[in-house]
Amino acid sequence: MDRAGRERVLRGIEYVPLPSQARFHRSTARFKGFSGPIGSGKSQALCQEAIKLSYVNPGRTGLLGAPTYPMLRDATQAALLEILSRNRIPYEFNKAENILKMEDTGSRILFRAVEEFDRLRGTNLAWFGLDELTYTQEEAWVVLEGRLRDPEATRLCGFAVWTPKGYDWVYRRFVADAVEGYEVVLAQPFENRHLLARVPDFYERL
């Protein structure tokens, strides 16, 4: 039983993480990142981490975000819903409010575009995850850091995935001048054996 009196549920999920994805999931840093080229499994890592934290923090609220609403709807949100449906993980999705409720745990996942980061204020979060962080303003990340303060959370965590884009604020914060409590996993271009099995010349054609 959890603290809200719900019976604990153990669910299996179809996921064989690549070595870099596994390192990302094992990280216990308060703020962690997964950086890699196209095809390195960033979206999968992001969604799997969101699902994991929604179970680790039963009954609490997390946020899954992307730079814009089209990116959120067409990529991030679609990937999460596909994983949940494929693994028959029960959920309720309120499309009008862009909120998903995990039926096993009562946890909520807020889907939010972070381009208007002032709208992110006022919510206490157990966790948050951002897709394509290098296309996000640094102020949005800072605002979400301040929201990571749910006193009932089992595991507070902010995480993100991104495609490298030069010496920007993401590189400075996570790599060059890593802030205390931060950790980053750097994926390798030819690591994704699942992709290469389907499209052997994927990287040569980029």
PDB file of C-alpha atoms in Angstrom:
ATOM      1  CA  MET A   1       0.000   0.000   0.000  1.00  0.00           C
ATOM      2  CA  ASP A   2       1.193   3.547  -0.684  1.00  0.00           C
ATOM      3  CA  ARG A   3       0.713   6.556   1.578  1.00  0.00           C
ATOM      4  CA  ALA A   4      -2.735   7.249   0.085  1.00  0.00           C
ATOM      5  CA  GLY A   5      -3.901   3.697   0.850  1.00  0.00           C
ATOM      6  CA  ARG A   6      -3.719   2.462  -2.752  1.00  0.00           C
ATOM      7  CA  GLU A   7      -2.529  -1.075  -3.398  1.00  0.00           C
ATOM      8  CA  ARG A   8       0.896  -1.158  -5.004  1.00  0.00           C
ATOM      9  CA  VAL A   9       0.933  -2.338  -8.626  1.00  0.00           C
ATOM     10  CA  LEU A  10       3.819  -4.009 -10.435  1.00  0.00           C
ATOM     11  CA  ARG A  11       3.718  -3.593 -14.216  1.00  0.00           C
ATOM     12  CA  GLY A  12       6.027  -4.888 -16.889  1.00  0.00           C
ATOM     13  CA  ILE A  13       6.925  -2.679 -19.839  1.00  0.00           C
ATOM     14  CA  GLU A  14       8.366  -3.517 -23.250  1.00  0.00           C
ATOM     15  CA  TYR A  15      11.666  -1.658 -23.210  1.00  0.00           C
ATOM     16  CA  VAL A  16      15.266  -2.783 -23.721  1.00  0.00           C
ATOM     17  CA  PRO A  17      17.308   0.364 -23.068  1.00  0.00           C
ATOM     18  CA  LEU A  18      20.515   1.076 -24.933  1.00  0.00           C
ATOM     19  CA  PRO A  19      23.616   1.498 -22.729  1.00  0.00           C
ATOM     20  CA  SER A  20      23.340   5.294 -22.676  1.00  0.00           C
ATOM     21  CA  GLN A  21      19.606   5.147 -21.939  1.00  0.00           C
ATOM     22  CA  ALA A  22      20.268   2.739 -19.067  1.00  0.00           C
ATOM     23  CA  ARG A  23      22.879   5.122 -17.591  1.00  0.00           C
ATOM     24  CA  PHE A  24      20.374   7.967 -17.851  1.00  0.00           C
ATOM     25  CA  HIS A  25      17.667   6.005 -16.025  1.00  0.00           C
ATOM     26  CA  ARG A  26      20.092   4.858 -13.307  1.00  0.00           C
ATOM     27  CA  SER A  27      21.246   8.394 -12.551  1.00  0.00           C
ATOM     28  CA  THR A  28      20.058   9.662  -9.167  1.00  0.00           C
ATOM     29  CA  ALA A  29      20.976  13.295  -9.875  1.00  0.00           C
ATOM     30  CA  ARG A  30      18.319  15.864  -9.009  1.00  0.00           C
ATOM     31  CA  PHE A  31      18.721  17.289 -12.525  1.00  0.00           C
ATOM     32  CA  LYS A  32      19.845  15.041 -15.360  1.00  0.00           C
ATOM     33  CA  GLY A  33      20.092  15.173 -19.120  1.00  0.00           C
ATOM     34  CA  PHE A  34      20.366  12.870 -22.106  1.00  0.00           C
ATOM     35  CA  SER A  35      22.114  14.338 -25.141  1.00  0.00           C
ATOM     36  CA  GLY A  36      22.596  12.676 -28.477  1.00  0.00           C
ATOM     37  CA  PRO A  37      22.224  12.938 -32.250  1.00  0.00           C
ATOM     38  CA  ILE A  38      19.104  12.153 -34.242  1.00  0.00           C
ATOM     39  CA  GLY A  39      18.114   8.526 -33.774  1.00  0.00           C
ATOM     40  CA  SER A  40      19.805   7.994 -30.404  1.00  0.00           C
ATOM     41  CA  GLY A  41      16.578   7.168 -28.539  1.00  0.00           C
ATOM     42  CA  LYS A  42      16.052  10.470 -26.742  1.00  0.00           C
ATOM     43  CA  SER A  43      12.245  10.514 -26.954  1.00  0.00           C
ATOM     44  CA  GLN A  44      12.037   6.932 -25.710  1.00  0.00           C
ATOM     45  CA  ALA A  45      14.298   7.751 -22.760  1.00  0.00           C
ATOM     46  CA  LEU A  46      12.253  10.847 -21.920  1.00  0.00           C
ATOM     47  CA  CYS A  47       8.909   9.035 -21.938  1.00  0.00           C
ATOM     48  CA  GLN A  48      10.163   5.976 -20.077  1.00  0.00           C
ATOM     49  CA  GLU A  49      11.607   8.196 -17.345  1.00  0.00           C
ATOM     50  CA  ALA A  50       8.285  10.077 -17.080  1.00  0.00           C
ATOM     51  CA  ILE A  51       6.375   6.801 -16.701  1.00  0.00           C
ATOM     52  CA  LYS A  52       8.837   5.546 -14.085  1.00  0.00           C
ATOM     53  CA  LEU A  53       8.607   8.717 -12.000  1.00  0.00           C
ATOM     54  CA  SER A  54       4.813   8.717 -12.165  1.00  0.00           C
ATOM     55  CA  TYR A  55       4.932   5.303 -10.449  1.00  0.00           C
ATOM     56  CA  VAL A  56       7.715   6.243  -8.036  1.00  0.00           C
ATOM     57  CA  ASN A  57       5.645   9.269  -6.966  1.00  0.00           C
ATOM     58  CA  PRO A  58       2.097   7.853  -6.606  1.00  0.00           C
ATOM     59  CA  GLY A  59      -0.630  10.455  -6.386  1.00  0.00           C
ATOM     60  CA  ARG A  60       1.725  13.329  -7.215  1.00  0.00           C
ATOM     61  CA  THR A  61       1.946  15.645 -10.226  1.00  0.00           C
ATOM     62  CA  GLY A  62       4.638  15.755 -12.897  1.00  0.00           C
ATOM     63  CA  LEU A  63       5.035  17.819 -16.059  1.00  0.00           C
ATOM     64  CA  LEU A  64       6.118  16.752 -19.527  1.00  0.00           C
ATOM     65  CA  GLY A  65       6.985  19.645 -21.787  1.00  0.00           C
ATOM     66  CA  ALA A  66       8.310  20.662 -25.187  1.00  0.00           C
ATOM     67  CA  PRO A  67       9.347  24.000 -26.707  1.00  0.00           C
ATOM     68  CA  THR A  68       6.083  24.550 -28.638  1.00  0.00           C
ATOM     69  CA  TYR A  69       2.550  23.122 -28.691  1.00  0.00           C
ATOM     70  CA  PRO A  70       2.967  21.472 -32.117  1.00  0.00           C
ATOM     71  CA  MET A  71       6.147  19.722 -30.918  1.00  0.00           C
ATOM     72  CA  LEU A  72       4.422  18.734 -27.687  1.00  0.00           C
ATOM     73  CA  ARG A  73       1.364  17.320 -29.469  1.00  0.00           C
ATOM     74  CA  ASP A  74       3.013  15.680 -32.461  1.00  0.00           C
ATOM     75  CA  ALA A  75       6.152  14.255 -30.855  1.00  0.00           C
ATOM     76  CA  THR A  76       6.397  14.193 -27.060  1.00  0.00           C
ATOM     77  CA  GLN A  77       2.766  13.511 -26.218  1.00  0.00           C
ATOM     78  CA  ALA A  78       2.250  11.104 -29.104  1.00  0.00           C
ATOM     79  CA  ALA A  79       5.304   9.070 -28.048  1.00  0.00           C
ATOM     80  CA  LEU A  80       4.122   8.774 -24.449  1.00  0.00           C
ATOM     81  CA  LEU A  81       0.568   7.754 -25.394  1.00  0.00           C
ATOM     82  CA  GLU A  82       1.908   5.158 -27.834  1.00  0.00           C
ATOM     83  CA  ILE A  83       4.080   3.575 -25.127  1.00  0.00           C
ATOM     84  CA  LEU A  84       1.226   3.515 -22.623  1.00  0.00           C
ATOM     85  CA  SER A  85      -1.196   1.985 -25.128  1.00  0.00           C
ATOM     86  CA  ARG A  86       1.278  -0.605 -26.424  1.00  0.00           C
ATOM     87  CA  ASN A  87       2.001  -1.783 -22.892  1.00  0.00           C
ATOM     88  CA  ARG A  88      -1.664  -1.654 -21.828  1.00  0.00           C
ATOM     89  CA  ILE A  89      -0.948   0.752 -18.997  1.00  0.00           C
ATOM     90  CA  PRO A  90      -4.316   2.242 -18.000  1.00  0.00           C
ATOM     91  CA  TYR A  91      -4.721   6.004 -18.095  1.00  0.00           C
ATOM     92  CA  GLU A  92      -7.293   8.763 -18.541  1.00  0.00           C
ATOM     93  CA  PHE A  93      -6.456  11.650 -20.842  1.00  0.00           C
ATOM     94  CA  ASN A  94      -8.284  14.972 -20.522  1.00  0.00           C
ATOM     95  CA  LYS A  95      -7.577  16.501 -23.918  1.00  0.00           C
ATOM     96  CA  ALA A  96      -9.192  19.842 -23.078  1.00  0.00           C
ATOM     97  CA  GLU A  97      -6.928  20.401 -20.070  1.00  0.00           C
ATOM     98  CA  ASN A  98      -3.969  18.455 -21.513  1.00  0.00           C
ATOM     99  CA  ILE A  99      -3.677  16.370 -18.353  1.00  0.00           C
ATOM    100  CA  LEU A 100      -3.155  12.619 -18.167  1.00  0.00           C
ATOM    101  CA  LYS A 101      -4.010  10.586 -15.074  1.00  0.00           C
ATOM    102  CA  MET A 102      -2.292   7.270 -14.441  1.00  0.00           C
ATOM    103  CA  GLU A 103      -5.027   4.965 -13.181  1.00  0.00           C
ATOM    104  CA  ASP A 104      -2.703   2.629 -11.259  1.00  0.00           C
ATOM    105  CA  THR A 105      -1.234   5.363  -9.076  1.00  0.00           C
ATOM    106  CA  GLY A 106      -3.499   8.403  -9.330  1.00  0.00           C
ATOM    107  CA  SER A 107      -0.480  10.392 -10.534  1.00  0.00           C
ATOM    108  CA  ARG A 108      -1.049  13.262 -12.963  1.00  0.00           C
ATOM    109  CA  ILE A 109       1.077  14.283 -15.924  1.00  0.00           C
ATOM    110  CA  LEU A 110       0.617  17.847 -17.154  1.00  0.00           C
ATOM    111  CA  PHE A 111       1.461  18.382 -20.825  1.00  0.00           C
ATOM    112  CA  ARG A 112       2.761  21.920 -21.318  1.00  0.00           C
ATOM    113  CA  ALA A 113       4.534  23.934 -24.012  1.00  0.00           C
ATOM    114  CA  VAL A 114       7.271  25.958 -22.349  1.00  0.00           C
ATOM    115  CA  GLU A 115       7.542  28.787 -24.878  1.00  0.00           C
ATOM    116  CA  GLU A 116       5.365  30.915 -22.563  1.00  0.00           C
ATOM    117  CA  PHE A 117       7.247  30.008 -19.410  1.00  0.00           C
ATOM    118  CA  ASP A 118       5.452  32.514 -17.149  1.00  0.00           C
ATOM    119  CA  ARG A 119       2.420  30.208 -17.322  1.00  0.00           C
ATOM    120  CA  LEU A 120       4.427  27.473 -15.624  1.00  0.00           C
ATOM    121  CA  ARG A 121       4.495  29.304 -12.313  1.00  0.00           C
ATOM    122  CA  GLY A 122       2.283  28.273  -9.397  1.00  0.00           C
ATOM    123  CA  THR A 123       2.420  24.478  -9.625  1.00  0.00           C
ATOM    124  CA  ASN A 124       4.209  22.241  -7.129  1.00  0.00           C
ATOM    125  CA  LEU A 125       5.789  19.362  -9.020  1.00  0.00           C
ATOM    126  CA  ALA A 126       7.295  16.025  -8.030  1.00  0.00           C
ATOM    127  CA  TRP A 127       9.127  15.856 -11.365  1.00  0.00           C
ATOM    128  CA  PHE A 128       9.348  17.453 -14.788  1.00  0.00           C
ATOM    129  CA  GLY A 129      10.809  16.378 -18.116  1.00  0.00           C
ATOM    130  CA  LEU A 130      11.515  18.500 -21.192  1.00  0.00           C
ATOM    131  CA  ASP A 131      11.963  17.418 -24.793  1.00  0.00           C
ATOM    132  CA  GLU A 132      14.491  19.155 -27.114  1.00  0.00           C
ATOM    133  CA  LEU A 133      15.905  21.374 -24.374  1.00  0.00           C
ATOM    134  CA  THR A 134      18.246  23.243 -26.730  1.00  0.00           C
ATOM    135  CA  TYR A 135      15.172  24.843 -28.365  1.00  0.00           C
ATOM    136  CA  THR A 136      13.905  26.032 -24.970  1.00  0.00           C
ATOM    137  CA  GLN A 137      14.722  29.310 -23.249  1.00  0.00           C
ATOM    138  CA  GLU A 138      16.866  28.997 -20.141  1.00  0.00           C
ATOM    139  CA  GLU A 139      14.265  30.971 -18.164  1.00  0.00           C
ATOM    140  CA  ALA A 140      11.749  28.159 -18.661  1.00  0.00           C
ATOM    141  CA  TRP A 141      14.132  25.644 -17.115  1.00  0.00           C
ATOM    142  CA  VAL A 142      14.825  27.984 -14.189  1.00  0.00           C
ATOM    143  CA  VAL A 143      11.087  28.457 -13.560  1.00  0.00           C
ATOM    144  CA  LEU A 144      10.555  24.686 -13.521  1.00  0.00           C
ATOM    145  CA  GLU A 145      13.467  24.206 -11.137  1.00  0.00           C
ATOM    146  CA  GLY A 146      11.573  26.453  -8.740  1.00  0.00           C
ATOM    147  CA  ARG A 147       8.411  24.345  -9.156  1.00  0.00           C
ATOM    148  CA  LEU A 148      10.198  21.143  -8.143  1.00  0.00           C
ATOM    149  CA  ARG A 149       9.133  21.302  -4.518  1.00  0.00           C
ATOM    150  CA  ASP A 150       6.310  18.856  -3.779  1.00  0.00           C
ATOM    151  CA  PRO A 151       6.828  17.961  -0.089  1.00  0.00           C
ATOM    152  CA  GLU A 152       4.988  14.642  -0.590  1.00  0.00           C
ATOM    153  CA  ALA A 153       7.180  13.483  -3.478  1.00  0.00           C
ATOM    154  CA  THR A 154       9.183  10.303  -3.070  1.00  0.00           C
ATOM    155  CA  ARG A 155      11.747  11.355  -5.676  1.00  0.00           C
ATOM    156  CA  LEU A 156      12.174  14.934  -6.873  1.00  0.00           C
ATOM    157  CA  CYS A 157      13.715  15.058 -10.343  1.00  0.00           C
ATOM    158  CA  GLY A 158      14.019  17.392 -13.309  1.00  0.00           C
ATOM    159  CA  PHE A 159      15.273  15.866 -16.562  1.00  0.00           C
ATOM    160  CA  ALA A 160      15.587  16.683 -20.233  1.00  0.00           C
ATOM    161  CA  VAL A 161      16.735  15.320 -23.580  1.00  0.00           C
ATOM    162  CA  TRP A 162      18.208  17.237 -26.474  1.00  0.00           C
ATOM    163  CA  THR A 163      20.127  17.250 -29.731  1.00  0.00           C
ATOM    164  CA  PRO A 164      23.431  19.135 -29.269  1.00  0.00           C
ATOM    165  CA  LYS A 165      23.357  22.635 -30.765  1.00  0.00           C
ATOM    166  CA  GLY A 166      26.745  24.169 -30.032  1.00  0.00           C
ATOM    167  CA  TYR A 167      27.966  26.067 -26.987  1.00  0.00           C
ATOM    168  CA  ASP A 168      24.572  27.247 -25.779  1.00  0.00           C
ATOM    169  CA  TRP A 169      23.152  27.569 -22.256  1.00  0.00           C
ATOM    170  CA  VAL A 170      22.378  23.836 -22.135  1.00  0.00           C
ATOM    171  CA  TYR A 171      25.987  22.945 -22.898  1.00  0.00           C
ATOM    172  CA  ARG A 172      27.263  25.410 -20.301  1.00  0.00           C
ATOM    173  CA  ARG A 173      24.869  24.280 -17.561  1.00  0.00           C
ATOM    174  CA  PHE A 174      25.130  20.525 -18.088  1.00  0.00           C
ATOM    175  CA  VAL A 175      28.572  19.986 -19.622  1.00  0.00           C
ATOM    176  CA  ALA A 176      31.130  22.811 -19.597  1.00  0.00           C
ATOM    177  CA  ASP A 177      30.364  24.323 -16.179  1.00  0.00           C
ATOM    178  CA  ALA A 178      28.167  21.609 -14.717  1.00  0.00           C
ATOM    179  CA  VAL A 179      26.106  22.883 -11.802  1.00  0.00           C
ATOM    180  CA  GLU A 180      26.169  20.833  -8.606  1.00  0.00           C
ATOM    181  CA  GLY A 181      23.417  18.221  -8.654  1.00  0.00           C
ATOM    182  CA  TYR A 182      23.515  17.970 -12.462  1.00  0.00           C
ATOM    183  CA  GLU A 183      24.511  14.949 -14.538  1.00  0.00           C
ATOM    184  CA  VAL A 184      24.464  14.366 -18.294  1.00  0.00           C
ATOM    185  CA  VAL A 185      24.688  11.219 -20.416  1.00  0.00           C
ATOM    186  CA  LEU A 186      26.109  11.642 -23.916  1.00  0.00           C
ATOM    187  CA  ALA A 187      24.825   9.084 -26.415  1.00  0.00           C
ATOM    188  CA  GLN A 188      26.966   7.826 -29.272  1.00  0.00           C
ATOM    189  CA  PRO A 189      25.846   8.078 -32.941  1.00  0.00           C
ATOM    190  CA  PHE A 190      25.953   4.357 -33.847  1.00  0.00           C
ATOM    191  CA  GLU A 191      24.696   3.040 -30.517  1.00  0.00           C
ATOM    192  CA  ASN A 192      21.044   2.567 -31.502  1.00  0.00           C
ATOM    193  CA  ARG A 193      21.151  -1.021 -32.760  1.00  0.00           C
ATOM    194  CA  HIS A 194      17.340  -1.127 -33.008  1.00  0.00           C
ATOM    195  CA  LEU A 195      17.356   1.704 -35.552  1.00  0.00           C
ATOM    196  CA  LEU A 196      20.324   0.303 -37.478  1.00  0.00           C
ATOM    197  CA  ALA A 197      18.631  -3.087 -37.728  1.00  0.00           C
ATOM    198  CA  ARG A 198      15.773  -1.420 -39.609  1.00  0.00           C
ATOM    199  CA  VAL A 199      17.745   1.228 -41.530  1.00  0.00           C
ATOM    200  CA  PRO A 200      21.418   0.164 -41.761  1.00  0.00           C
ATOM    201  CA  ASP A 201      22.524   3.299 -43.647  1.00  0.00           C
ATOM    202  CA  PHE A 202      20.593   5.764 -41.445  1.00  0.00           C
ATOM    203  CA  TYR A 203      23.620   7.719 -40.224  1.00  0.00           C
ATOM    204  CA  GLU A 204      25.408   7.724 -43.593  1.00  0.00           C
ATOM    205  CA  ARG A 205      22.386   9.448 -45.134  1.00  0.00           C
ATOM    206  CA  LEU A 206      22.158  12.236 -42.526  1.00  0.00           C
TER     207      LEU A 206
END
